């Protein structure tokens, strides 16, 4: 398998090169040259696999044997040994028509751990094998930062710098990032919002001289490996729900969405051959993607702070990957559209393309009150405490999926990470001991202005120290 850019100006590269490139050198996003087709037969085989075995089977389609099987197996086993649940991503039945895919059993209690534990192992593998230094740079709305830091803290040959929007992440998210004492970690708290942070790192990754001089590597979902790792649990969840219900029909997936990374992984799984009916895209008040799916116009609105801060994103970096497939892999058209987006601030697609989008996706923007009501309702009715992101996913199911089919809704974080919303529902929760312990630890972070030059200066100093 080789990887190409949505904008068509990157020479096809292999798996490790794609992993290390992160953002495409032409400013586009890397995608597989061809989406591998998984046969019915193979799907039958895969039903029997453990989570870890399934990771290996799926990665086998994407890695071209660039990492010897024995090594890859070790990396995968190490990645998921840090999870608190044997099944890694267990599926729970809520009702006949609703299953929850619990993605928060990793070290930082959010779904980002699933890809970032593996990427941490892969970075360490590459650093070790090639004796090179790797300098990870990422932006976070809260969860990616904590997960990425946890994935590489203390690892030889790797330094990591994470930008987060000052005061716009939850208390637990901030503590998870800033209480890490390893010297290979730098937290920059940026005056601005997530879109500002993501904008800065996209600029820096786009500056190829800066990128290569500083050996930059990406952990955000601009990195295709993160997407590939996230396709695994769509397959796994489908098999578990089908076994539990006895029905092997197509299911809907509902996905709390910010950067469009997770739901794009679901789209990729569908294109590979997983029986997926609709992908339900749940947003909060930052509902640019909901509006796109309903109207075919992609136009950022005003940034709003919400109960689900990890989804407080207007400009979704993975949207370009999906758009590429909507436009039948026409990279010239994408290049033009993204340039126009930069200058004019909006993208609109044709009625035919919109019809295609609507045959694959449904969307619902879940605003504050609906989010809190969903948390309260599910606690009262099912004794299940949802975090505010997962609640958006479930609220979108209740709004849309009344056709008798089964929906698997992604539970993307543990409620303890977002107690700010839980207390507003009048619910008192006990923290897991790992989270309780954070409140005792000293914090390390540096406040910076939201200017590119300031961030670049900090980075050069940190990476070269
Ligand atoms: C990151 C995150 C999301 C959004 O995922 P995207 O891949 O950015 O769409 C949803 N919920 C939680 C808890 C997250 O951390």
Coordinates of C-alpha atoms and ligand atoms in Angstrom, one line a residue:
X1 CA 0.0 0.0 0.0
X2 CA 1.2 3.4 -0.9
X3 CA -0.2 6.8 0.4
X4 CA -1.0 9.8 -1.7
X5 CA -2.2 13.3 -1.0
X6 CA -5.7 14.6 -1.4
X7 CA -4.1 17.5 -3.3
X8 CA -2.2 15.2 -5.6
X9 CA 1.3 16.7 -5.4
X10 CA 3.1 14.3 -3.1
X11 CA 5.0 11.3 -4.7
X12 CA 3.4 8.1 -3.3
X13 CA 5.1 7.0 -0.1
X14 CA 5.1 3.8 2.0
X15 CA 3.6 3.3 5.5
X16 CA 6.4 4.5 7.7
X17 CA 7.1 7.5 5.4
X18 CA 3.4 8.4 5.5
X19 CA 3.4 8.1 9.3
X20 CA 6.5 10.4 9.6
X21 CA 5.2 12.9 7.0
X22 CA 2.0 13.6 9.0
X23 CA 0.5 16.4 6.9
X24 CA 1.1 15.9 3.2
X25 CA 4.1 18.0 2.0
X26 CA 1.7 19.7 -0.4
X27 CA -0.6 20.8 2.4
X28 CA -3.1 18.1 1.7
X29 CA -3.9 15.0 3.7
X30 CA -2.5 11.5 3.0
X31 CA -4.9 8.8 2.1
X32 CA -4.4 5.2 0.9
X33 CA -3.8 4.9 -2.8
X34 CA -6.6 2.4 -2.9
X35 CA -8.9 1.4 -0.1
X36 CA -8.5 -2.3 0.5
X37 CA -11.6 -4.4 0.0
X38 CA -12.4 -6.9 2.8
X39 CA -14.3 -9.9 1.6
X40 CA -17.3 -11.5 3.4
X41 CA -15.0 -14.5 4.0
X42 CA -12.4 -12.3 5.7
X43 CA -15.0 -10.6 7.8
X44 CA -16.1 -14.0 9.0
X45 CA -12.5 -14.8 10.0
X46 CA -12.1 -11.5 11.8
X47 CA -15.2 -12.1 14.0
X48 CA -13.1 -14.6 16.0
X49 CA -10.2 -12.3 16.7
X50 CA -9.2 -10.5 19.9
X51 CA -8.9 -6.8 19.7
X52 CA -5.1 -7.0 19.4
X53 CA -5.3 -9.7 16.7
X54 CA -7.8 -7.6 14.8
X55 CA -5.4 -4.6 14.9
X56 CA -2.7 -6.8 13.3
X57 CA -5.1 -8.2 10.6
X58 CA -6.2 -4.7 9.6
X59 CA -2.7 -3.2 9.7
X60 CA -1.5 -6.0 7.6
X61 CA -3.5 -4.5 4.8
X62 CA -1.7 -1.1 5.2
X63 CA 1.9 -1.6 6.4
X64 CA 3.4 -3.5 3.4
X65 CA 5.5 -5.6 5.7
X66 CA 7.6 -2.5 6.5
X67 CA 7.6 -3.6 10.1
X68 CA 8.4 -7.3 10.6
X69 CA 5.4 -9.2 12.0
X70 CA 7.1 -10.1 15.2
X71 CA 8.0 -6.5 15.9
X72 CA 4.5 -5.2 15.1
X73 CA 2.9 -7.8 17.3
X74 CA 5.1 -6.7 20.2
X75 CA 4.2 -3.0 19.6
X76 CA 0.5 -3.8 19.5
X77 CA 0.5 -5.9 22.6
X78 CA 2.5 -3.2 24.5
X79 CA 0.1 -0.5 23.2
X80 CA -3.0 -2.2 24.6
X81 CA -1.5 -3.6 27.8
X82 CA -2.0 -0.2 29.4
X83 CA -5.8 -0.5 29.1
X84 CA -8.0 -1.3 32.1
X85 CA -10.4 -3.6 30.1
X86 CA -9.4 -7.0 28.6
X87 CA -11.5 -6.3 25.5
X88 CA -9.8 -2.9 25.0
X89 CA -13.1 -1.4 23.6
X90 CA -16.0 -3.3 25.1
X91 CA -19.5 -2.9 23.7
X92 CA -22.4 -2.5 26.1
X93 CA -26.1 -3.2 25.3
X94 CA -28.3 -0.3 26.4
X95 CA -31.5 -1.3 24.6
X96 CA -32.4 -3.7 21.7
X97 CA -31.7 -0.9 19.3
X98 CA -28.8 0.9 21.0
X99 CA -25.3 -0.3 21.9
X100 CA -22.5 1.8 23.4
X101 CA -18.9 1.3 22.2
X102 CA -16.8 2.2 25.3
X103 CA -13.6 3.8 24.1
X104 CA -12.4 5.3 27.3
X105 CA -10.6 2.4 29.1
X106 CA -7.1 3.7 28.2
X107 CA -4.7 5.6 30.4
X108 CA -6.2 9.0 29.9
X109 CA -9.9 8.0 29.9
X110 CA -10.7 9.1 26.3
X111 CA -10.8 7.4 22.9
X112 CA -7.6 9.1 21.7
X113 CA -5.6 6.6 23.7
X114 CA -6.5 3.9 21.3
X115 CA -4.5 5.4 18.4
X116 CA -2.0 7.3 20.4
X117 CA -0.8 4.4 22.6
X118 CA 0.0 2.7 19.3
X119 CA 1.6 5.7 17.7
X120 CA 3.7 6.3 20.8
X121 CA 5.1 2.8 20.4
X122 CA 5.6 3.3 16.6
X123 CA 7.5 6.6 17.1
X124 CA 9.7 4.9 19.7
X125 CA 10.3 2.1 17.3
X126 CA 11.3 4.4 14.4
X127 CA 13.5 6.5 16.7
X128 CA 15.2 3.5 18.0
X129 CA 15.6 1.7 14.6
X130 CA 16.9 4.7 12.7
X131 CA 18.6 6.4 15.6
X132 CA 16.8 9.6 14.8
X133 CA 15.3 12.3 17.0
X134 CA 11.6 12.8 16.7
X135 CA 10.0 16.0 17.7
X136 CA 6.2 15.7 18.0
X137 CA 4.1 18.7 17.7
X138 CA 0.4 18.7 18.3
X139 CA -2.6 20.9 19.0
X140 CA -5.4 19.7 21.3
X141 CA -8.9 20.6 22.4
X142 CA -7.9 18.6 25.5
X143 CA -7.8 14.9 24.9
X144 CA -5.3 14.4 22.1
X145 CA -2.7 16.3 24.2
X146 CA -3.1 14.1 27.3
X147 CA -3.1 10.9 25.3
X148 CA -0.1 11.8 23.1
X149 CA 1.9 12.9 26.1
X150 CA 1.0 9.7 27.9
X151 CA 2.1 7.7 24.8
X152 CA 5.6 9.1 24.6
X153 CA 6.5 10.5 28.0
X154 CA 10.1 9.6 29.0
X155 CA 10.7 7.8 25.7
X156 CA 14.3 8.0 24.3
X157 CA 14.8 10.0 21.1
X158 CA 11.4 11.7 21.4
X159 CA 10.3 15.2 22.5
X160 CA 6.7 16.3 22.5
X161 CA 5.2 19.8 22.5
X162 CA 1.4 20.2 22.8
X163 CA -0.5 23.5 22.3
X164 CA -3.8 23.8 24.1
X165 CA -6.2 26.7 24.3
X166 CA -5.6 28.4 27.7
X167 CA -8.6 28.1 30.0
X168 CA -10.7 26.2 27.3
X169 CA -10.0 22.6 28.4
X170 CA -11.6 20.8 31.3
X171 CA -9.8 20.8 34.7
X172 CA -9.0 17.1 34.4
X173 CA -7.8 17.5 30.8
X174 CA -5.4 20.3 31.9
X175 CA -4.1 18.3 34.9
X176 CA -3.5 15.2 32.7
X177 CA -1.3 17.2 30.4
X178 CA 0.5 19.5 32.8
X179 CA 1.2 17.3 35.8
X180 CA 3.6 15.1 33.7
X181 CA 7.1 15.8 35.0
X182 CA 9.2 14.2 32.2
X183 CA 11.6 16.6 30.6
X184 CA 10.7 15.5 27.1
X185 CA 7.3 17.2 27.4
X186 CA 6.4 20.8 26.8
X187 CA 2.9 22.2 27.3
X188 CA 2.2 25.5 25.7
X189 CA -1.0 27.1 26.9
X190 CA -2.1 29.4 24.0
X191 CA -4.1 32.6 24.3
X192 CA -6.8 31.6 21.8
X193 CA -9.1 28.7 20.9
X194 CA -8.5 25.3 19.4
X195 CA -8.8 26.5 15.8
X196 CA -6.0 29.0 16.6
X197 CA -3.8 26.2 17.9
X198 CA -4.5 23.9 15.0
X199 CA -4.0 26.8 12.6
X200 CA -0.5 27.5 14.0
X201 CA 0.6 23.9 13.8
X202 CA -0.7 23.5 10.3
X203 CA 1.3 26.6 9.3
X204 CA 4.4 25.1 10.9
X205 CA 4.0 21.7 9.3
X206 CA 3.4 23.5 6.0
X207 CA 6.7 25.3 6.3
X208 CA 8.8 22.4 4.9
X209 CA 12.1 24.0 5.8
X210 CA 11.1 24.5 9.4
X211 CA 9.5 21.0 9.5
X212 CA 12.7 19.2 8.4
X213 CA 15.1 21.4 10.4
X214 CA 13.2 20.6 13.5
X215 CA 12.3 17.0 12.7
X216 CA 8.6 17.6 13.3
X217 CA 6.1 14.7 13.6
X218 CA 2.3 14.9 13.9
X219 CA 0.0 13.2 16.4
X220 CA -3.2 14.9 15.4
X221 CA -5.6 13.1 13.1
X222 CA -4.0 14.8 10.1
X223 CA -1.8 11.7 10.6
X224 CA -3.2 8.8 8.6
X225 CA -2.0 6.2 11.1
X226 CA -4.2 7.6 13.7
X227 CA -7.2 7.1 11.4
X228 CA -6.2 3.5 10.5
X229 CA -5.9 2.6 14.2
X230 CA -9.4 4.0 14.7
X231 CA -11.0 1.9 12.0
X232 CA -10.3 -1.2 14.1
X233 CA -12.9 -0.6 16.7
X234 CA -15.7 -0.1 14.2
X235 CA -15.1 -3.7 13.0
X236 CA -14.7 -5.0 16.5
X237 CA -17.9 -3.2 17.7
X238 CA -19.9 -4.5 14.8
X239 CA -18.9 -8.1 15.6
X240 CA -19.7 -7.8 19.3
X241 CA -23.1 -6.1 18.7
X242 CA -24.0 -8.7 16.0
X243 CA -23.0 -11.6 18.3
X244 CA -25.1 -10.0 21.1
X245 CA -28.2 -9.3 19.0
X246 CA -27.9 -12.3 16.7
X247 CA -28.4 -9.9 13.8
X248 CA -25.7 -9.6 11.1
X249 CA -27.4 -6.7 9.3
X250 CA -25.9 -3.3 8.6
X251 CA -25.8 -1.0 11.6
X252 CA -25.7 2.7 12.1
X253 CA -22.8 4.3 14.0
X254 CA -23.3 7.6 15.9
X255 CA -20.1 9.5 16.4
X256 CA -19.5 12.6 18.6
X257 CA -17.5 14.7 16.1
X258 CA -15.0 17.6 16.2
X259 CA -12.2 17.3 13.7
X260 CA -14.0 14.6 11.7
X261 CA -11.2 12.1 12.4
X262 CA -13.1 9.5 14.3
X263 CA -16.1 9.5 11.9
X264 CA -13.8 9.4 8.9
X265 CA -12.3 6.2 10.3
X266 CA -15.9 4.9 10.3
X267 CA -16.3 6.0 6.7
X268 CA -13.1 4.2 5.8
X269 CA -14.3 1.0 7.6
X270 CA -17.5 1.2 5.6
X271 CA -15.6 1.6 2.3
X272 CA -13.5 -1.4 3.2
X273 CA -16.6 -3.5 3.4
X274 CA -18.0 -3.3 7.0
X275 CA -21.8 -3.4 6.9
X276 CA -22.5 0.2 7.9
X277 CA -25.8 1.8 7.1
X278 CA -25.7 5.4 8.2
X279 CA -22.9 7.4 9.9
X280 CA -24.6 9.7 12.3
X281 CA -22.6 12.8 12.9
X282 CA -23.2 14.4 16.3
X283 CA -21.9 17.9 17.0
X284 CA -22.4 20.5 19.7
X285 CA -23.1 24.2 19.1
X286 CA -20.0 24.3 16.9
X287 CA -22.1 22.7 14.2
X288 CA -20.3 23.5 10.9
X289 CA -20.4 19.9 9.9
X290 CA -24.1 19.4 10.7
X291 CA -24.8 22.4 8.5
X292 CA -22.6 20.9 5.7
X293 CA -24.5 17.7 5.8
X294 CA -27.9 19.4 5.7
X295 CA -27.1 22.2 3.2
X296 CA -23.9 21.2 1.4
X297 CA -22.1 24.4 2.5
X298 CA -19.0 24.3 4.6
X299 CA -18.6 27.6 6.4
X300 CA -17.1 28.2 9.8
X301 CA -19.3 30.1 12.2
X302 CA -18.4 31.8 15.5
X303 CA -16.6 29.7 18.0
X304 CA -18.7 28.7 21.0
X305 CA -17.4 27.2 24.3
X306 CA -19.6 24.2 25.3
X307 CA -20.0 21.3 27.8
X308 CA -18.1 19.1 25.3
X309 CA -14.9 21.1 24.8
X310 CA -13.1 18.3 22.9
X311 CA -15.6 19.0 20.1
X312 CA -15.2 22.8 20.1
X313 CA -13.8 22.9 16.6
X314 CA -14.9 24.9 13.6
X315 CA -12.4 23.9 11.0
X316 CA -12.2 20.1 10.9
X317 CA -8.9 19.0 9.4
X318 CA -10.2 15.6 8.2
X319 CA -13.0 17.0 6.3
X320 CA -10.7 17.4 3.4
X321 CA -10.2 13.6 3.3
X322 CA -13.9 13.0 3.1
X323 CA -14.4 15.7 0.5
X324 CA -11.8 14.0 -1.6
X325 CA -14.0 10.9 -1.8
X326 CA -17.2 12.9 -2.4
X327 CA -15.5 14.4 -5.4
X328 CA -14.5 11.0 -6.7
X329 CA -10.8 11.4 -5.7
X330 CA -10.3 14.4 -8.0
X331 CA -7.2 15.9 -6.3
X332 CA -7.1 18.9 -8.7
X333 CA -10.6 19.8 -7.7
X334 CA -9.7 19.5 -4.0
X335 CA -6.6 21.6 -4.5
X336 CA -8.7 24.4 -6.0
X337 CA -11.5 24.1 -3.4
X338 CA -9.1 24.3 -0.4
X339 CA -7.3 27.3 -1.9
X340 CA -10.7 28.9 -2.4
X341 CA -11.6 28.0 1.1
X342 CA -8.5 29.8 2.4
X343 CA -9.3 32.9 0.5
X344 CA -13.1 33.0 0.6
X345 CA -13.8 31.1 3.8
X346 CA -16.4 28.7 2.4
X347 CA -16.9 25.6 0.3
X348 CA -20.1 24.5 -1.4
X349 CA -20.8 21.3 -3.3
X350 CA -23.2 20.5 -6.1
X351 CA -26.7 19.1 -5.4
X352 CA -25.5 15.7 -6.8
X353 CA -22.6 15.6 -4.4
X354 CA -24.9 16.6 -1.5
X355 CA -27.3 13.8 -2.3
X356 CA -24.3 11.4 -2.1
X357 CA -23.3 12.9 1.3
X358 CA -26.8 12.5 2.6
X359 CA -27.0 8.9 1.5
X360 CA -24.1 8.2 3.8
X361 CA -24.5 10.6 6.7
X362 CA -27.1 12.0 9.0
X363 CA -26.3 14.8 11.4
X364 CA -27.6 16.5 14.6
X365 CA -26.2 19.4 16.5
X366 CA -26.8 18.9 20.2
X367 CA -27.0 22.1 22.1
X368 CA -26.2 22.6 25.8
X369 CA -29.6 21.8 27.4
X370 CA -30.2 18.8 25.2
X371 CA -26.8 17.5 26.1
X372 CA -27.4 17.8 29.9
X373 CA -30.9 16.4 29.6
X374 CA -29.5 13.4 27.8
X375 CA -27.0 12.8 30.6
X376 CA -29.8 13.0 33.2
X377 CA -32.2 10.8 31.3
X378 CA -29.8 8.0 30.6
X379 CA -28.6 8.1 34.3
X380 CA -32.3 7.8 35.4
X381 CA -33.5 5.3 32.8
X382 CA -30.5 3.0 32.4
X383 CA -28.3 3.8 35.3
X384 CA -25.6 4.7 32.8
X385 CA -23.6 7.9 33.3
X386 CA -22.6 9.4 29.9
X387 CA -19.9 12.1 29.5
X388 CA -21.1 15.2 27.6
X389 CA -19.4 14.1 24.3
X390 CA -20.9 10.6 24.4
X391 CA -24.3 12.3 25.4
X392 CA -24.2 14.2 22.1
X393 CA -23.8 10.9 20.2
X394 CA -26.7 9.3 22.0
X395 CA -28.9 12.4 21.6
X396 CA -28.3 12.3 17.9
X397 CA -29.4 8.6 17.9
X398 CA -32.6 9.4 19.7
X399 CA -33.3 12.1 17.2
X400 CA -32.6 10.1 14.1
X401 CA -32.4 6.4 14.3
X402 CA -36.0 5.3 14.7
X403 CA -36.1 2.9 11.8
X404 CA -35.8 -0.3 13.9
X405 CA -32.2 -0.9 13.1
X406 CA -29.3 -1.2 15.6
X407 CA -27.1 1.8 16.3
X408 CA -23.8 1.7 17.9
X409 CA -23.0 5.0 19.6
X410 CA -19.4 5.8 20.4
X411 CA -18.7 6.6 24.1
X412 CA -15.6 8.7 23.6
X413 CA -14.7 9.7 27.1
X414 CA -15.2 8.8 30.7
X415 CA -17.5 11.1 32.6
X416 CA -14.9 11.8 35.3
X417 CA -13.0 13.9 32.7
X418 CA -15.9 16.3 32.4
X419 CA -17.3 16.8 35.8
X420 CA -18.1 20.4 35.0
X421 CA -21.1 19.1 33.0
X422 CA -22.0 16.3 35.3
X423 CA -22.5 18.5 38.4
X424 CA -24.8 20.7 36.4
X425 CA -27.1 17.6 36.0
X426 CA -27.1 17.4 39.8
X427 CA -25.2 14.1 39.7
X428 CA -22.3 13.4 42.0
X429 CA -19.7 11.0 40.7
X430 CA -16.7 9.3 42.2
X431 CA -13.5 9.8 40.4
X432 CA -11.4 6.8 39.5
X433 CA -8.2 6.8 41.6
X434 CA -6.0 7.7 38.7
X435 CA -7.9 10.9 38.2
X436 CA -8.3 11.6 41.9
X437 CA -4.4 11.5 42.2
X438 CA -4.0 14.3 39.6
X439 CA -5.2 17.0 41.9
X440 CA -2.2 16.5 44.2
X441 CA 0.5 17.0 41.6
X442 CA 2.4 20.1 40.6
X443 CA 1.8 21.5 37.1
X444 CA 4.2 22.5 34.3
X445 CA 3.1 24.7 31.5
X446 CA 4.0 27.9 29.7
X447 CA 1.6 30.6 28.6
X448 CA 2.2 32.0 25.1
X449 CA 0.4 34.5 22.9
X450 CA -1.5 33.0 19.9
X451 CA 1.2 34.2 17.5
X452 CA 3.1 31.9 15.2
X453 CA 6.5 33.5 15.9
X454 CA 6.2 33.1 19.6
X455 CA 5.3 29.5 19.3
X456 CA 8.0 28.8 16.8
X457 CA 10.6 30.4 19.1
X458 CA 9.5 28.2 22.0
X459 CA 9.7 25.1 19.8
X460 CA 13.2 25.8 18.5
X461 CA 14.5 26.3 22.1
X462 CA 12.8 23.2 23.4
X463 CA 13.7 20.9 20.6
X464 CA 17.3 22.0 20.5
X465 CA 17.9 22.0 24.3
Ligands
LIG1 C1 -11.4 14.3 20.2 C2 -12.8 14.0 20.8 C3 -13.9 13.9 20.0 C4 -14.0 14.3 18.5 O1 -13.2 13.4 17.7 P1 -12.8 13.9 16.2 O2 -11.9 12.8 15.7 O3 -12.0 15.2 16.5 O4 -14.0 14.2 15.5 C5 -15.1 13.5 20.6 N1 -15.2 13.2 21.9 C6 -14.0 13.2 22.7 C7 -14.2 12.9 24.1 C8 -12.8 13.6 22.1 O5 -11.7 13.6 22.9

